[in-house]
C-alpha cells in the first residue's frame, strides 16, 4: 500500500533546513532573488488590471442608460433629416444625462474602493528575518520559502512557517481557525494534520507571547491564509435585493416606453403623418416614460444613506448594500468581538466547595497568588502577555491591588506547559514563601492534598475524594454558565529548597479557588437582539467555540430564550452529517446556535437559508470567514480586528466591531428603501401629465402641450431636489416594528403604478391640460386649428401647462412623505432640501411665465395672474384628493381588522 508523503510538521526540527534548502544562518541574497523569481511575491491578492475599466463600463449596461443613448442616436438621425429643429441639442442633452449618471455611479464605487485601500493594514509591512547570518528587516512581499523568521511577542506572522526554536511561544490563530484560545507552540515533530499542528505558524496570525524561529515553507496564495483568500475571490456574490428590484423596475418602464413609442410611431405612419412628426412624437413618448432623473436620485439617496451609516460606525463599500442591509431576514453572527468584547475578563473567584463567590479582600489575596504563576508585564497601554494572565492582572488592579509590590515578591516563574496544562511560580507573602500552580483542574486534581473553603478551613485526608467530587460539580456548574474555569492551588514551602524543579514542588497542593473567566457580552447587545426580534429579524450564532460557551452567550444575549435552549444548539460534527434538506428542517424547528463550525459549514448554513428565500447577513473577522462573507447577501466584516481578506470579501464594515451597529444599519437600510419607494412614486406621478399631451396630439387635431425640453426640465430639473429631499427623510418610528419585506415585494408594485399613473398622474394631466386649453380657447383657438411654435398664444398655453405641473408636484411631494399621514408637520421645516425643492418649483413656475430669459429658453409666454392662481389651485386639488384617499384607506383597513 502506497504511503502518504510526510509533511513538514512531521519532520524533526534539525531536518527542516535541509528539506527547505535553507540553513541556520538563513538564505543568501542570490537565493532570495532566485526564489522570488520562481514563486513570486508574498501576496495573496490576484492582480486585476481591468477591474477599474470593468466597473466603469458596467455603469452603461442598465436599460435606462441604453435607452437614453439610443434615444440620443435617434435625435441625431432626426436632426440629419430635418436640421434646425433643435433635435441635435436634445440628443446631446440625453447623451450627457446618460454619461453623467454612469460617471456618478462609477465615482461612488471608486471612492469606496479607495476607502478599502486605506484599511489594508492587517499584514505587517516589515518583518525580521535572518539572512547570511545577520538579522535584517525586509518587506513582507519579499519573504520567500526557506527564509528564517524571527518571532517575538506582538509580531504578526507573514507566511506559513515551521518552528525550529521556541521559548514559551504562544500564538493567536483566531483569524484563521476562529479558535479564541491562544495556542502554545513547540519545535518538536508532530503527527497531527498541518492546521492542528503545534509546530506551525500561519500567515495572518500573531504572536501573543514568547520568542522563536521558524523556516518559511509557503508564501502568498500557497499559505492557508492565501488559499482561503483565493477561495473567497472565486465566489460570485448574488446581486443585492435592490439591484434586482431596480433592474426589474427599469425593465418594466423601458418596455412601457418602447412599446408606447413604437406603437404610436406606427400609428402615426399609418395615419399619414410625416416621418419627422412621427419621430418627434416617438421621442416625446419615450422621454416622457423614462424618468431620467430617477437613477441619479437613486445613487444620491444611497450615497447619503451610506454617509448616515458611516456616522453610525457602518462603512458601506457598495452603495446597493445600504438598502440590502434593511432587507435582511437573518443575521448569522460570529461571537468573539461582535457579540462579546474580545477580551478575557475575570468575572468570578469561587469557593471550590460551596460554589459561592469569595469576598473582595480574599479575591485580592488569591489573585496576588495567581500573579506568581502569570507571565505578564505592565506597559504604557496597560498589560502585555497571555490574555488569561492579563485578565488576572487587570482584575487584581480593579480590586485595588499593588501590582508592582507583588511583582517584587515573586522569586521564580515556571512557564506554562502545554502538555501539563499549567504554569507555576514562587511568591513570598506575609505568612511565608509558597508555591503556586495555576491551570486546568484536571491537571491539578491528582496533586491535591486538600481543599480550602471560604471560611478558612481545609478539607483533607480521607474526605478528599468526596470533596473533589463536590469541586467537580462546582466546576461543571461554572462551565455550563459559559465560564472558562482555571484552578488555583498552593503549597506552603517553609524550609523547602526554593531551587527545586517544578515537578518536585507540585505535591501536597491545597486547592484555593476556581477562577471564572469569560469574554464578556457587550452591554448593548441584548437590547440590540431584542430590537431585531421586534423587527422580525432572526439572529443565529455561528462560532468555533465550545457548545456550552455558545449556549451561554446565546442565553445572555437573548438569541435563545430559556424555553428554546434544549434544542437550540447544533455542533459542526452534527451539521456535517445533515443534508441541506434536513438542515432546513432543523432551522425551521428552532436551531439558532452552531458551535465548533468550519468555514465550509458556514457556507452550507448560508446556502440553506438563501434556499428558504431569506436575505442573509453574515458577520466575520477572520480569513476563515471570508468565503461565507462573500456567499451571503450582505457580508459584514469587522473594521478593528478584521483581517484584510474578510474586509475584501464583505460589503459592509463595522468600524466599532459592534453588533448594535448592525441593528442601526438595518434601520437605516429600511428607511432608505422606504424613501426610495417614496421618491419613485413622486417621480412617476409627473410621467402622467408628460405622456398625456402626446397621446392627445397623435389621436386628435390639437397642439402639443409639452415638448421634450419641457419634460427634461421637470425630470432633470425641478424634480431632482424634491426627490433627494424624500431620500433623506428620517426613519419612521414604526420602521423597526415591522417584519422585513419579502423578496418578491418590489419597488414598482401594481398599486404604486396605478397610484402614480392613473390617479395622481391623470389628475395632474387633467388640470394642466384644462388650463392649457382654457388659455388657447380664450385666445381664439378652435378645434383643428394649427399653431406655430412661435405663436404667442401657443407659448402662453404651453407655459401654463408646464407651470401647473410644477406647482402640483408640490402637493404630490408633501403627500409622499407618509403612506397614511398627511405629510404636513414640523418635519418639513427640518428637511432643508424639501424647503429648497419647494422654493425651486415655485420660482421656476413663475420664471417660465414671466422671466424673458426663461421664456426664450423654453419657448413659453406669460398668462394673466388669475390663470396663474388657477395653477396654484392644483396644489390643493392633488394634495386634498390624495389625503381623502389616505383617509378611506385607513377606514377600510380598520374595518377589515
PDB file of N, CA and C in Angstrom, residues 159-190:
ATOM      1  N   UNK A 159       3.926  34.614   6.777  1.00  0.00           N
ATOM      2  CA  UNK A 159       3.962  33.449   5.888  1.00  0.00           C
ATOM      3  C   UNK A 159       3.806  32.192   6.746  1.00  0.00           C
ATOM      4  N   UNK A 160       3.437  31.087   6.120  1.00  0.00           N
ATOM      5  CA  UNK A 160       3.377  29.818   6.852  1.00  0.00           C
ATOM      6  C   UNK A 160       4.795  29.314   7.070  1.00  0.00           C
ATOM      7  N   UNK A 161       5.110  28.947   8.323  1.00  0.00           N
ATOM      8  CA  UNK A 161       6.491  28.560   8.637  1.00  0.00           C
ATOM      9  C   UNK A 161       6.513  27.460   9.697  1.00  0.00           C
ATOM     10  N   UNK A 162       7.602  26.667   9.669  1.00  0.00           N
ATOM     11  CA  UNK A 162       7.799  25.563  10.618  1.00  0.00           C
ATOM     12  C   UNK A 162       8.700  26.044  11.750  1.00  0.00           C
ATOM     13  N   UNK A 163       8.228  25.910  13.008  1.00  0.00           N
ATOM     14  CA  UNK A 163       9.004  26.312  14.169  1.00  0.00           C
ATOM     15  C   UNK A 163      10.253  25.423  14.296  1.00  0.00           C
ATOM     16  N   UNK A 164      11.430  26.058  14.481  1.00  0.00           N
ATOM     17  CA  UNK A 164      12.655  25.297  14.737  1.00  0.00           C
ATOM     18  C   UNK A 164      13.243  25.633  16.107  1.00  0.00           C
ATOM     19  N   UNK A 165      12.812  26.771  16.683  1.00  0.00           N
ATOM     20  CA  UNK A 165      13.198  27.127  18.050  1.00  0.00           C
ATOM     21  C   UNK A 165      12.004  27.794  18.711  1.00  0.00           C
ATOM     22  N   UNK A 166      11.732  27.440  19.978  1.00  0.00           N
ATOM     23  CA  UNK A 166      10.594  28.023  20.671  1.00  0.00           C
ATOM     24  C   UNK A 166      10.907  28.188  22.154  1.00  0.00           C
ATOM     25  N   UNK A 167      10.684  29.385  22.665  1.00  0.00           N
ATOM     26  CA  UNK A 167      10.809  29.652  24.095  1.00  0.00           C
ATOM     27  C   UNK A 167       9.500  30.284  24.571  1.00  0.00           C
ATOM     28  N   UNK A 168       8.611  29.431  25.090  1.00  0.00           N
ATOM     29  CA  UNK A 168       7.320  29.918  25.587  1.00  0.00           C
ATOM     30  C   UNK A 168       6.482  30.575  24.516  1.00  0.00           C
ATOM     31  N   UNK A 169       6.579  30.083  23.276  1.00  0.00           N
ATOM     32  CA  UNK A 169       5.892  30.711  22.158  1.00  0.00           C
ATOM     33  C   UNK A 169       4.388  30.409  22.208  1.00  0.00           C
ATOM     34  N   UNK A 170       3.587  31.479  22.168  1.00  0.00           N
ATOM     35  CA  UNK A 170       2.130  31.360  22.223  1.00  0.00           C
ATOM     36  C   UNK A 170       1.569  32.227  21.093  1.00  0.00           C
ATOM     37  N   UNK A 171       0.702  31.650  20.241  1.00  0.00           N
ATOM     38  CA  UNK A 171       0.186  32.407  19.094  1.00  0.00           C
ATOM     39  C   UNK A 171      -1.334  32.447  19.113  1.00  0.00           C
ATOM     40  N   UNK A 172      -1.864  33.471  18.467  1.00  0.00           N
ATOM     41  CA  UNK A 172      -3.312  33.622  18.311  1.00  0.00           C
ATOM     42  C   UNK A 172      -3.675  33.256  16.875  1.00  0.00           C
ATOM     43  N   UNK A 173      -4.329  32.071  16.710  1.00  0.00           N
ATOM     44  CA  UNK A 173      -4.709  31.598  15.383  1.00  0.00           C
ATOM     45  C   UNK A 173      -6.154  31.928  15.032  1.00  0.00           C
ATOM     46  N   UNK A 174      -6.812  32.765  15.859  1.00  0.00           N
ATOM     47  CA  UNK A 174      -8.232  33.059  15.653  1.00  0.00           C
ATOM     48  C   UNK A 174      -8.552  33.593  14.252  1.00  0.00           C
ATOM     49  N   UNK A 175      -7.699  34.455  13.643  1.00  0.00           N
ATOM     50  CA  UNK A 175      -8.034  34.925  12.301  1.00  0.00           C
ATOM     51  C   UNK A 175      -8.165  33.803  11.275  1.00  0.00           C
ATOM     52  N   UNK A 176      -7.471  32.692  11.495  1.00  0.00           N
ATOM     53  CA  UNK A 176      -7.502  31.584  10.538  1.00  0.00           C
ATOM     54  C   UNK A 176      -8.482  30.498  10.947  1.00  0.00           C
ATOM     55  N   UNK A 177      -8.469  30.117  12.210  1.00  0.00           N
ATOM     56  CA  UNK A 177      -9.266  28.972  12.666  1.00  0.00           C
ATOM     57  C   UNK A 177     -10.540  29.366  13.384  1.00  0.00           C
ATOM     58  N   UNK A 178     -10.606  30.606  13.891  1.00  0.00           N
ATOM     59  CA  UNK A 178     -11.757  31.027  14.670  1.00  0.00           C
ATOM     60  C   UNK A 178     -11.676  30.627  16.125  1.00  0.00           C
ATOM     61  N   UNK A 179     -10.614  29.914  16.503  1.00  0.00           N
ATOM     62  CA  UNK A 179     -10.435  29.471  17.890  1.00  0.00           C
ATOM     63  C   UNK A 179      -9.911  30.616  18.730  1.00  0.00           C
ATOM     64  N   UNK A 180     -10.674  30.983  19.784  1.00  0.00           N
ATOM     65  CA  UNK A 180     -10.327  32.168  20.576  1.00  0.00           C
ATOM     66  C   UNK A 180      -9.107  31.959  21.461  1.00  0.00           C
ATOM     67  N   UNK A 181      -8.914  30.741  21.980  1.00  0.00           N
ATOM     68  CA  UNK A 181      -7.821  30.491  22.933  1.00  0.00           C
ATOM     69  C   UNK A 181      -6.473  30.500  22.224  1.00  0.00           C
ATOM     70  N   UNK A 182      -5.435  31.154  22.807  1.00  0.00           N
ATOM     71  CA  UNK A 182      -4.089  31.145  22.212  1.00  0.00           C
ATOM     72  C   UNK A 182      -3.522  29.731  22.178  1.00  0.00           C
ATOM     73  N   UNK A 183      -2.662  29.458  21.191  1.00  0.00           N
ATOM     74  CA  UNK A 183      -2.095  28.122  21.011  1.00  0.00           C
ATOM     75  C   UNK A 183      -0.602  28.124  21.339  1.00  0.00           C
ATOM     76  N   UNK A 184      -0.158  27.316  22.306  1.00  0.00           N
ATOM     77  CA  UNK A 184       1.282  27.200  22.595  1.00  0.00           C
ATOM     78  C   UNK A 184       1.972  26.379  21.510  1.00  0.00           C
ATOM     79  N   UNK A 185       3.192  26.756  21.146  1.00  0.00           N
ATOM     80  CA  UNK A 185       3.915  26.086  20.068  1.00  0.00           C
ATOM     81  C   UNK A 185       5.256  25.541  20.563  1.00  0.00           C
ATOM     82  N   UNK A 186       5.685  24.453  19.941  1.00  0.00           N
ATOM     83  CA  UNK A 186       6.989  23.854  20.235  1.00  0.00           C
ATOM     84  C   UNK A 186       7.710  23.609  18.921  1.00  0.00           C
ATOM     85  N   UNK A 187       8.955  23.154  19.018  1.00  0.00           N
ATOM     86  CA  UNK A 187       9.726  22.823  17.820  1.00  0.00           C
ATOM     87  C   UNK A 187       9.712  21.319  17.541  1.00  0.00           C
ATOM     88  N   UNK A 188       9.012  20.539  18.376  1.00  0.00           N
ATOM     89  CA  UNK A 188       9.021  19.085  18.240  1.00  0.00           C
ATOM     90  C   UNK A 188       8.213  18.636  17.027  1.00  0.00           C
ATOM     91  N   UNK A 189       8.592  17.509  16.448  1.00  0.00           N
ATOM     92  CA  UNK A 189       7.851  16.925  15.337  1.00  0.00           C
ATOM     93  C   UNK A 189       6.448  16.559  15.799  1.00  0.00           C
ATOM     94  N   UNK A 190       5.489  16.590  14.873  1.00  0.00           N
ATOM     95  CA  UNK A 190       4.087  16.378  15.230  1.00  0.00           C
ATOM     96  C   UNK A 190       3.413  15.554  14.149  1.00  0.00           C
TER      97      UNK A 190
END
